[in-house]
PDB file of C-alpha atoms in Angstrom:
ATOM      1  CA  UNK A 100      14.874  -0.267 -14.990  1.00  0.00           C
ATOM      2  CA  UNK A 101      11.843   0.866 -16.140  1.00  0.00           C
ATOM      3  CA  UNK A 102       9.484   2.643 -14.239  1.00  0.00           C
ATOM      4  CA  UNK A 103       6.293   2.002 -14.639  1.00  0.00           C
ATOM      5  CA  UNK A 104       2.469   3.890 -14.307  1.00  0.00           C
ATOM      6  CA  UNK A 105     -13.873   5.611 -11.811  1.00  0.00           C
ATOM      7  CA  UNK A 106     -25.116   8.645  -7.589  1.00  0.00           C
ATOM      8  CA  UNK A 107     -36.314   9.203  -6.094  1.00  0.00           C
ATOM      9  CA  UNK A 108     -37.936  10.805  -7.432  1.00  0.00           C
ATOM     10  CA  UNK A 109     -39.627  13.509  -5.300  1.00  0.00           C
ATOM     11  CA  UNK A 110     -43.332  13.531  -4.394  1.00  0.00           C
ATOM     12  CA  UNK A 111     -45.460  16.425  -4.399  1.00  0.00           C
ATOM     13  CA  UNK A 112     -48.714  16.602  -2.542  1.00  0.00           C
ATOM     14  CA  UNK A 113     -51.206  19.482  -3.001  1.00  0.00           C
ATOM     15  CA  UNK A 114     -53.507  20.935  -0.064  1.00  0.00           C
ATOM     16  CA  UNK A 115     -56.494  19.342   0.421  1.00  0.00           C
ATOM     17  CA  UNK A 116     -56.112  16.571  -2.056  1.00  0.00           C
ATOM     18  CA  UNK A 117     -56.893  12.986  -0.792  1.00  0.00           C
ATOM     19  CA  UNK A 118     -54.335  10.735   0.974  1.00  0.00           C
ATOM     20  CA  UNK A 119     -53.064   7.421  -1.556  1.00  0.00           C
ATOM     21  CA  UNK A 120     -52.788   4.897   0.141  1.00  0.00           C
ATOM     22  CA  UNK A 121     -49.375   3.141   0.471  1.00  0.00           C
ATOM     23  CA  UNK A 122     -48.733   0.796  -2.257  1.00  0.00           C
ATOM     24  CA  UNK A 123     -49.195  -3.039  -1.990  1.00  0.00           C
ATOM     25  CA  UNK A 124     -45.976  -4.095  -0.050  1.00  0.00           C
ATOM     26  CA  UNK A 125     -45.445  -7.025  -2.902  1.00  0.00           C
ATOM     27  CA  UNK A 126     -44.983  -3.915  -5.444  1.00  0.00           C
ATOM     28  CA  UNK A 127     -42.404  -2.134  -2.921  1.00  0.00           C
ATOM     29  CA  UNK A 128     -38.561  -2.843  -4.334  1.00  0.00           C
ATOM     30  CA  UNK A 129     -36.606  -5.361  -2.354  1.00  0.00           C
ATOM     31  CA  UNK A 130     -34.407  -3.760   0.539  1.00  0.00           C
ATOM     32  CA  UNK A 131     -30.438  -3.986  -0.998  1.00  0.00           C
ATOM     33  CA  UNK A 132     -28.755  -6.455   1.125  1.00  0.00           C
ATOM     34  CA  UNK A 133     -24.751  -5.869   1.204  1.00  0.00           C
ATOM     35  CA  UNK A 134     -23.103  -8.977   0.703  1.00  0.00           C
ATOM     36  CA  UNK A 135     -21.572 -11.004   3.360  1.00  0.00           C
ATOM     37  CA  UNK A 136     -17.755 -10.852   3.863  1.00  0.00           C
ATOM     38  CA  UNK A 137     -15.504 -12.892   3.585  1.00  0.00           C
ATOM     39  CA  UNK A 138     -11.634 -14.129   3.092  1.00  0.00           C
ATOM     40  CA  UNK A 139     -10.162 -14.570  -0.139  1.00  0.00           C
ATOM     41  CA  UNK A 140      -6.987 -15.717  -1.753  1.00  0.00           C
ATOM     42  CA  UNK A 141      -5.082 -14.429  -4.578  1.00  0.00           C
ATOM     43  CA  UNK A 142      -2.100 -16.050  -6.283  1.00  0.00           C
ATOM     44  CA  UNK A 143       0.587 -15.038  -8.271  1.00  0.00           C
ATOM     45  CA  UNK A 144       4.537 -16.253  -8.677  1.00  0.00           C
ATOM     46  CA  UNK A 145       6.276 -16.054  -5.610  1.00  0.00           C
ATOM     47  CA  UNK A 146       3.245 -14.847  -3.309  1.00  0.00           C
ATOM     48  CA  UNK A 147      -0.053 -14.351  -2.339  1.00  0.00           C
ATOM     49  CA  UNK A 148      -2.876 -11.333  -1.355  1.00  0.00           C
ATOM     50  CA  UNK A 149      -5.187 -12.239   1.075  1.00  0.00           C
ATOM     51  CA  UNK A 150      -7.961 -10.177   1.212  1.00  0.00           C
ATOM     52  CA  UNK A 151     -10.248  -9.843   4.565  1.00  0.00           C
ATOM     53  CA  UNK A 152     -13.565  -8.478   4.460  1.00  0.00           C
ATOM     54  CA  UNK A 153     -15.568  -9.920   7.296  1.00  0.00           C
ATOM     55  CA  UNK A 154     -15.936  -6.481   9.258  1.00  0.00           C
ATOM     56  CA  UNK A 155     -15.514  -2.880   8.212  1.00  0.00           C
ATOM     57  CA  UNK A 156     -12.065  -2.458   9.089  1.00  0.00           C
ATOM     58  CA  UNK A 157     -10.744  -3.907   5.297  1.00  0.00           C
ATOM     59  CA  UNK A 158      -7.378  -5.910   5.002  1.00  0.00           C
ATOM     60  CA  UNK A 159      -5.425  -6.856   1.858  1.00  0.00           C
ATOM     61  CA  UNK A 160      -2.638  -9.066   3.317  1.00  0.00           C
ATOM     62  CA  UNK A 161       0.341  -9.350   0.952  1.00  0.00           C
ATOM     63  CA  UNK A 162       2.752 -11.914   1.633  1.00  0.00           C
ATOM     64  CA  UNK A 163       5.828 -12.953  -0.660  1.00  0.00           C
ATOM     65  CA  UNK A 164       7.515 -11.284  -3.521  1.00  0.00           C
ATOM     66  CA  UNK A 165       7.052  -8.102  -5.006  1.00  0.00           C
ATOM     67  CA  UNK A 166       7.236  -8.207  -8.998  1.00  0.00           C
ATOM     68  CA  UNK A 167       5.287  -7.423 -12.274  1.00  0.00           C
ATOM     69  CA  UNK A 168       3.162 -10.659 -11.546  1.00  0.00           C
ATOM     70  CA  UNK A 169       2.175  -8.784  -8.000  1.00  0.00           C
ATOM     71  CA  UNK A 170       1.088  -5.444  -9.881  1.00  0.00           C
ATOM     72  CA  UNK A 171      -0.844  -7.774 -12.472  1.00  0.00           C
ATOM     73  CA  UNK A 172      -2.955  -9.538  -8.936  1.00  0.00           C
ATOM     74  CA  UNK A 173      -3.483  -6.453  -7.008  1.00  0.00           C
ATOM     75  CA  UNK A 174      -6.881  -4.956  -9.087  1.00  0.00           C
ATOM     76  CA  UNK A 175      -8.525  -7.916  -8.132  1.00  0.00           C
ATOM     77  CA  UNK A 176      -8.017  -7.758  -4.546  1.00  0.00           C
ATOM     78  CA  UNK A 177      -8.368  -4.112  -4.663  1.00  0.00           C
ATOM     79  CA  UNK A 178     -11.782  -5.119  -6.310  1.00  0.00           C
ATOM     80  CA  UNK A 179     -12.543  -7.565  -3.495  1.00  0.00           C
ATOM     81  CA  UNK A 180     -12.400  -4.593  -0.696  1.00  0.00           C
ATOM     82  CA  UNK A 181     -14.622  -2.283  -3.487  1.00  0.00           C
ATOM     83  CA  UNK A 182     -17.841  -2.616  -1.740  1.00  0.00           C
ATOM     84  CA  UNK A 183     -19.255  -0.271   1.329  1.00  0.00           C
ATOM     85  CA  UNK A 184     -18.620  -2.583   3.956  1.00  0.00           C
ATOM     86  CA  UNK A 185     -15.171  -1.805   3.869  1.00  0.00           C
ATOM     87  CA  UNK A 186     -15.020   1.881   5.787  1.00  0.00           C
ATOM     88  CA  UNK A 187     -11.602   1.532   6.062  1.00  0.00           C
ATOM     89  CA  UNK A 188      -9.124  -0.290   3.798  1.00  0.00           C
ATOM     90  CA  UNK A 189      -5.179  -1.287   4.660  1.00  0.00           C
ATOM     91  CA  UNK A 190      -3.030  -2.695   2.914  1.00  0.00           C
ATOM     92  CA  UNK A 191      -0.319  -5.220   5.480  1.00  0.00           C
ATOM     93  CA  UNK A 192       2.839  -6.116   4.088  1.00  0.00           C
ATOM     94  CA  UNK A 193       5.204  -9.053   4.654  1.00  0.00           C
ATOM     95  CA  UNK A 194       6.852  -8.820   2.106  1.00  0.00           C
ATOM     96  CA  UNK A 195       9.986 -11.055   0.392  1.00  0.00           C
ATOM     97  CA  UNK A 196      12.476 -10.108  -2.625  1.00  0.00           C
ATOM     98  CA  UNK A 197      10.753  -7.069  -4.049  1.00  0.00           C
ATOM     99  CA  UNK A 198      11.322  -5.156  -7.734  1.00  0.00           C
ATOM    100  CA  UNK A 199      12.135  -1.157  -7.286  1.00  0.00           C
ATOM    101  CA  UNK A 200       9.450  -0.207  -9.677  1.00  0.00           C
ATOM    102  CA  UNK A 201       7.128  -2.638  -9.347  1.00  0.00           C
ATOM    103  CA  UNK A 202       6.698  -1.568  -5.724  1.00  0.00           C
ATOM    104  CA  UNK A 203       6.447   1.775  -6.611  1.00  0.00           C
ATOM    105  CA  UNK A 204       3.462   1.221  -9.362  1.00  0.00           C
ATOM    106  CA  UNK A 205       1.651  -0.705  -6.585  1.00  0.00           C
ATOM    107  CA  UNK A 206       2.266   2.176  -3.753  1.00  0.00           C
ATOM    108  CA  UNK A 207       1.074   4.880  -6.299  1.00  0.00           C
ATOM    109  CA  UNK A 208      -1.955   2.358  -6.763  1.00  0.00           C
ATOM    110  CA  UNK A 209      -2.875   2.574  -2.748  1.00  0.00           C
ATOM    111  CA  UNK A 210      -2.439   6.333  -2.353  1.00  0.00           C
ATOM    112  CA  UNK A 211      -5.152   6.903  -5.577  1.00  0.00           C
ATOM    113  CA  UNK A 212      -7.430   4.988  -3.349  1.00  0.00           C
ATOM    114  CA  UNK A 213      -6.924   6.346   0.013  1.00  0.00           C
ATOM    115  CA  UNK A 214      -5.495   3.229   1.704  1.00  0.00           C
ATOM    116  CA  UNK A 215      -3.843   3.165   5.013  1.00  0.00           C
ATOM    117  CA  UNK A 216      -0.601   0.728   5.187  1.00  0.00           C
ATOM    118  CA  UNK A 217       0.864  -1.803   7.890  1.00  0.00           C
ATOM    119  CA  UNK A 218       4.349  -4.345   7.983  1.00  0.00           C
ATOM    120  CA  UNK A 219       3.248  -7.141   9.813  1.00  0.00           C
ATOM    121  CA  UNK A 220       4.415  -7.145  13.437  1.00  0.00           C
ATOM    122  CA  UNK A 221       7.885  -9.206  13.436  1.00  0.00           C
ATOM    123  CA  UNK A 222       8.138  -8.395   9.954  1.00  0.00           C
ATOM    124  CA  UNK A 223      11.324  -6.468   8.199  1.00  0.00           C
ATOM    125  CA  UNK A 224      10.356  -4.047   5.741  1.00  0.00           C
ATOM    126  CA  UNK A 225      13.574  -3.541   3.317  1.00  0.00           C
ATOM    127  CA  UNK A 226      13.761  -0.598   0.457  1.00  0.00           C
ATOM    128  CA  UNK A 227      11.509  -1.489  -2.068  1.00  0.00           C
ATOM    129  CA  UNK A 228       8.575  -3.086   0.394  1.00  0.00           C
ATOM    130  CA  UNK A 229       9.402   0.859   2.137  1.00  0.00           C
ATOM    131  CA  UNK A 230       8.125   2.761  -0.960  1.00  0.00           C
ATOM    132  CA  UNK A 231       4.652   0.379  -0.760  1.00  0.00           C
ATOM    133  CA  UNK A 232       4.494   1.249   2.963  1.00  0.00           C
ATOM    134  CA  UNK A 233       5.036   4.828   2.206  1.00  0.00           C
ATOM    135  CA  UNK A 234       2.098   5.246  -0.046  1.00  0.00           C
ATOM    136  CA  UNK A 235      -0.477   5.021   2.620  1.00  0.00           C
ATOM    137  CA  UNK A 236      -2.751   8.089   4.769  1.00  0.00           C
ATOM    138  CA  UNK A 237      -1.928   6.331   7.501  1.00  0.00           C
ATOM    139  CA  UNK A 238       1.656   3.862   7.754  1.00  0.00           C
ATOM    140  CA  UNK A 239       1.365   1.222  11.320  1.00  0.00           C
ATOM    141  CA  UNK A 240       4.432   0.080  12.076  1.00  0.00           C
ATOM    142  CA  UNK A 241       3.349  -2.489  15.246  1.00  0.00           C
ATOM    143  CA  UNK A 242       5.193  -2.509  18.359  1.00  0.00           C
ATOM    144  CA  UNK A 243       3.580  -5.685  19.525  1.00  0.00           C
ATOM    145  CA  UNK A 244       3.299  -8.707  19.797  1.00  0.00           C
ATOM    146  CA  UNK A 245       6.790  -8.243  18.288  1.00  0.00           C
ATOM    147  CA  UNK A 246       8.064  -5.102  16.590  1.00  0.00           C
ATOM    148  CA  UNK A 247       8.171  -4.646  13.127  1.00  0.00           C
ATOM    149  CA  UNK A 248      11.126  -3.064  11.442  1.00  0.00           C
ATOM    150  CA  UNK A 249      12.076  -0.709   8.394  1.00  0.00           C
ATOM    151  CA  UNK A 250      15.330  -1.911   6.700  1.00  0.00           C
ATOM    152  CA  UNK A 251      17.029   1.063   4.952  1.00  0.00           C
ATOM    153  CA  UNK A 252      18.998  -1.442   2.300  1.00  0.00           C
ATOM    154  CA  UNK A 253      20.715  -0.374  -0.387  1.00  0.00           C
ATOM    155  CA  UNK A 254      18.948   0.911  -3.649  1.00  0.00           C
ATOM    156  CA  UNK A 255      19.266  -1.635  -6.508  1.00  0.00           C
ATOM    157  CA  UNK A 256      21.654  -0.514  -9.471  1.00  0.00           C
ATOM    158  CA  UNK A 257      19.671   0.318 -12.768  1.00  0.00           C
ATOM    159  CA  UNK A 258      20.115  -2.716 -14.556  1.00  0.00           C
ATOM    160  CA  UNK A 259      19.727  -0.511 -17.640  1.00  0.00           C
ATOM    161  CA  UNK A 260      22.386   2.538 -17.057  1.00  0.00           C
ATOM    162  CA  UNK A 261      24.067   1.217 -13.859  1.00  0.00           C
ATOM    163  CA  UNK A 262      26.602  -1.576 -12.845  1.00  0.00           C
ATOM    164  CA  UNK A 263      26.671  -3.802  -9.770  1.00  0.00           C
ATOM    165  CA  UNK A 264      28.150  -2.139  -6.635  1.00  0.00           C
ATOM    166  CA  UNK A 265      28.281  -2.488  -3.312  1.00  0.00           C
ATOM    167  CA  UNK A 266      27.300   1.226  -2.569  1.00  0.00           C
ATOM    168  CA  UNK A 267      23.723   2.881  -3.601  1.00  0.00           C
ATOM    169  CA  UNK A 268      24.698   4.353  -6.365  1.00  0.00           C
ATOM    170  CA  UNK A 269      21.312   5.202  -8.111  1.00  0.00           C
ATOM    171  CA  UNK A 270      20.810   6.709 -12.104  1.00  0.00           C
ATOM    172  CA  UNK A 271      19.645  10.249 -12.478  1.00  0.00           C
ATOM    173  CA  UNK A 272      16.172   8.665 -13.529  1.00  0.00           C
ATOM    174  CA  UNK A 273      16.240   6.804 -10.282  1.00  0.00           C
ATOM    175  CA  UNK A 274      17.167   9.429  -8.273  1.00  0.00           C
ATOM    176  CA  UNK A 275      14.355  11.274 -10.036  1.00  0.00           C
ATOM    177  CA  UNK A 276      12.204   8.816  -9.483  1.00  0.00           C
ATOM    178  CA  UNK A 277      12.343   8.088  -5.624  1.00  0.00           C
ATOM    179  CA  UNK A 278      12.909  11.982  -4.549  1.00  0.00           C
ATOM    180  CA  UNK A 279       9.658  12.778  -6.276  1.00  0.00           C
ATOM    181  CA  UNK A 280       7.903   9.419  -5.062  1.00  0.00           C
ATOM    182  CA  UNK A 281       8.543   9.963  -1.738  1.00  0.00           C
ATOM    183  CA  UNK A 282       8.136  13.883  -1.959  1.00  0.00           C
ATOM    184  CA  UNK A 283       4.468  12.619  -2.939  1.00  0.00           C
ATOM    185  CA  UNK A 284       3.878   9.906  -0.187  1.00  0.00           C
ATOM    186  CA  UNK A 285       5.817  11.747   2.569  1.00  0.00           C
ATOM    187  CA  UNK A 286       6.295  14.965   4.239  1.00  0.00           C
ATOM    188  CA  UNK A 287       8.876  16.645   3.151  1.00  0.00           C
ATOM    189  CA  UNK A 288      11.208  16.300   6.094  1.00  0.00           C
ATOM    190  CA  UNK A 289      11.010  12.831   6.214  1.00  0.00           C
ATOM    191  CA  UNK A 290      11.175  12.063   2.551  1.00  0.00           C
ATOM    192  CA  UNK A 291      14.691  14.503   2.252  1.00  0.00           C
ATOM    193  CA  UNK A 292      15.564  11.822   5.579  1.00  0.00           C
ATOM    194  CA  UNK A 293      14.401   8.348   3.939  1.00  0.00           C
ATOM    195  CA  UNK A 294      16.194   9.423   0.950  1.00  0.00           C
ATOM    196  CA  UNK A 295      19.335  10.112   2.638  1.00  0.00           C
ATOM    197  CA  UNK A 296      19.497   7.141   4.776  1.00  0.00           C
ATOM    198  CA  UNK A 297      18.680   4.846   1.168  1.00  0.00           C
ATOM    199  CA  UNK A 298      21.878   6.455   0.006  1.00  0.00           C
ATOM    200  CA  UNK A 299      24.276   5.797   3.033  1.00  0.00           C
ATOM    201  CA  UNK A 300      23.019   1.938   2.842  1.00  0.00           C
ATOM    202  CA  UNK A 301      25.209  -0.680   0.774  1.00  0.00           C
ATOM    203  CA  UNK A 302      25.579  -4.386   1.309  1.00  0.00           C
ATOM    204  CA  UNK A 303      27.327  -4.922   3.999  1.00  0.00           C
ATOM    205  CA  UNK A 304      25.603  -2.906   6.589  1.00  0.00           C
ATOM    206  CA  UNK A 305      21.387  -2.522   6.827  1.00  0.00           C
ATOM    207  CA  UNK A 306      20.408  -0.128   9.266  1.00  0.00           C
ATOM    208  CA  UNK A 307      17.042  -0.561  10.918  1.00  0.00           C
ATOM    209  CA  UNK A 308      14.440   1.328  12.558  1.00  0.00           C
ATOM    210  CA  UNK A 309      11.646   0.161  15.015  1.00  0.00           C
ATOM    211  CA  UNK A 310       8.257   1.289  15.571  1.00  0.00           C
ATOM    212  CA  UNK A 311       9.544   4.800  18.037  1.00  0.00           C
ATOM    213  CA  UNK A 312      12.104   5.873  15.432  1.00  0.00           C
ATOM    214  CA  UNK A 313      10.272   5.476  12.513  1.00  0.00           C
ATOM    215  CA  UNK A 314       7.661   7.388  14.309  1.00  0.00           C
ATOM    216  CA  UNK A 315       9.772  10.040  14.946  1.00  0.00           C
ATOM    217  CA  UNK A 316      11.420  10.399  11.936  1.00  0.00           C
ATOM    218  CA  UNK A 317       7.151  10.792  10.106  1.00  0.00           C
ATOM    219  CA  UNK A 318       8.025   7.377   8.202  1.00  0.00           C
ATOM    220  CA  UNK A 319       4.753   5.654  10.708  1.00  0.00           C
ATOM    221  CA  UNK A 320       2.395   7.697  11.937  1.00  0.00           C
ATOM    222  CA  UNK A 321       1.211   5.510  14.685  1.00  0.00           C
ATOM    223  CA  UNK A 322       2.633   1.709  16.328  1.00  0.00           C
ATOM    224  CA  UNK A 323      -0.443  -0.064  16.637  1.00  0.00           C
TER     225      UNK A 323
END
């Protein structure tokens, strides 16, 4: 597996000189207007990112798969939520089959940007859509109208160095990889605990968290 990863002059009037008079208001410059918000769709294999900005509180909604394709969409959305209207910025997952790396390109993409993240509320959050969520100032993991989870599912063998087990059994350069990805994202508590618990997972058994634990453990920092 391969990892992968831009601001008047200034007037000066001297005593006792005469008073201009304002200029014409047809040679005063036209007032900038922001442009209205609004909801737009972008597509890619598998999924889409819906991006919301109709007030200031900015949404990129991602819904479906997680892959190279997803990483490829994202700078347009991100470009969508680019203008000053948007005072705040989140980025809500709900998310499908998802690519190790791939999620971790977009996460690192968020946190360079200051984004807050969110699962959507009924919504499980496996492994790989947990290293997008991780990436943001603030992480929401809803308690209502129904609670959204974090899946701690096995990590995917390499498909370069490893073989196909039922246990995480992660390369060195995947080890690598996550500890100091979610040493970045996380504090350090919590990232030694997420990395643990991705280690104890394997296929059989997927142990989940809701909104309270996950707040506890530092994973969310708030549940609505």
């Amino acid at each position: 597996m391969r990892l992968s990863l831009a601001l008047c002059a200034a007037l000066a009037v001297l005593a006792g000189c005469a008073t201009r008079p304002p200029p014409d208001s047809a040679t005063r410059p036209a007032a900038t207007v922001a442009p209205a918000g609004g909801v737009n769709t972008h597509h890619y294999e598998g999924g889409r990112l819906v991006t919301d900005t109709r007030t200031a509180a900015c949404t990129i909604a991602l819904h479906g798969e997680i892959h190279a394709g997803t990483v490829r969409r994202m700078p347009a959305a991100l470009q969508d939520l680019d203008t000053p209207r948007c005072t705040h910025k989140r980025l809500v997952l709900d998310a499908g089959p998802a690519l190790l790396g791939d999620a971790i390109t977009l996460g690192a993409m968020l946190r360079n940007r200051g984004y807050d993240t969110q699962v959507q509320a009924g919504s499980a959050c496996p492994t790989a859509c947990l290293m997008v969520f991780a990436a943001g100032t603030q992480r929401v993991l809803p308690e209502a109208p129904t609670a959204a989870r974090i899946a701690f599912s096995q990590i995917p063998s390499d498909h370069d160095f490893g073989h196909q087990s039922c246990q995480s059994e992660p390369s060195r350069g995947q080890q690598l990889t996550v500890t100091r990805y979610l040493r970045a994202m996380l504090p350090g508590p919590t990232a030694t605990a997420v990395y643990q618990k991705l280690l104890a997972a394997d296929c059989r058994t997927v142990d989940t968290y809701g909104p309270a634990q996950a707040l506890a453990m530092g994973l969310a920092t708030a549940t609505r």
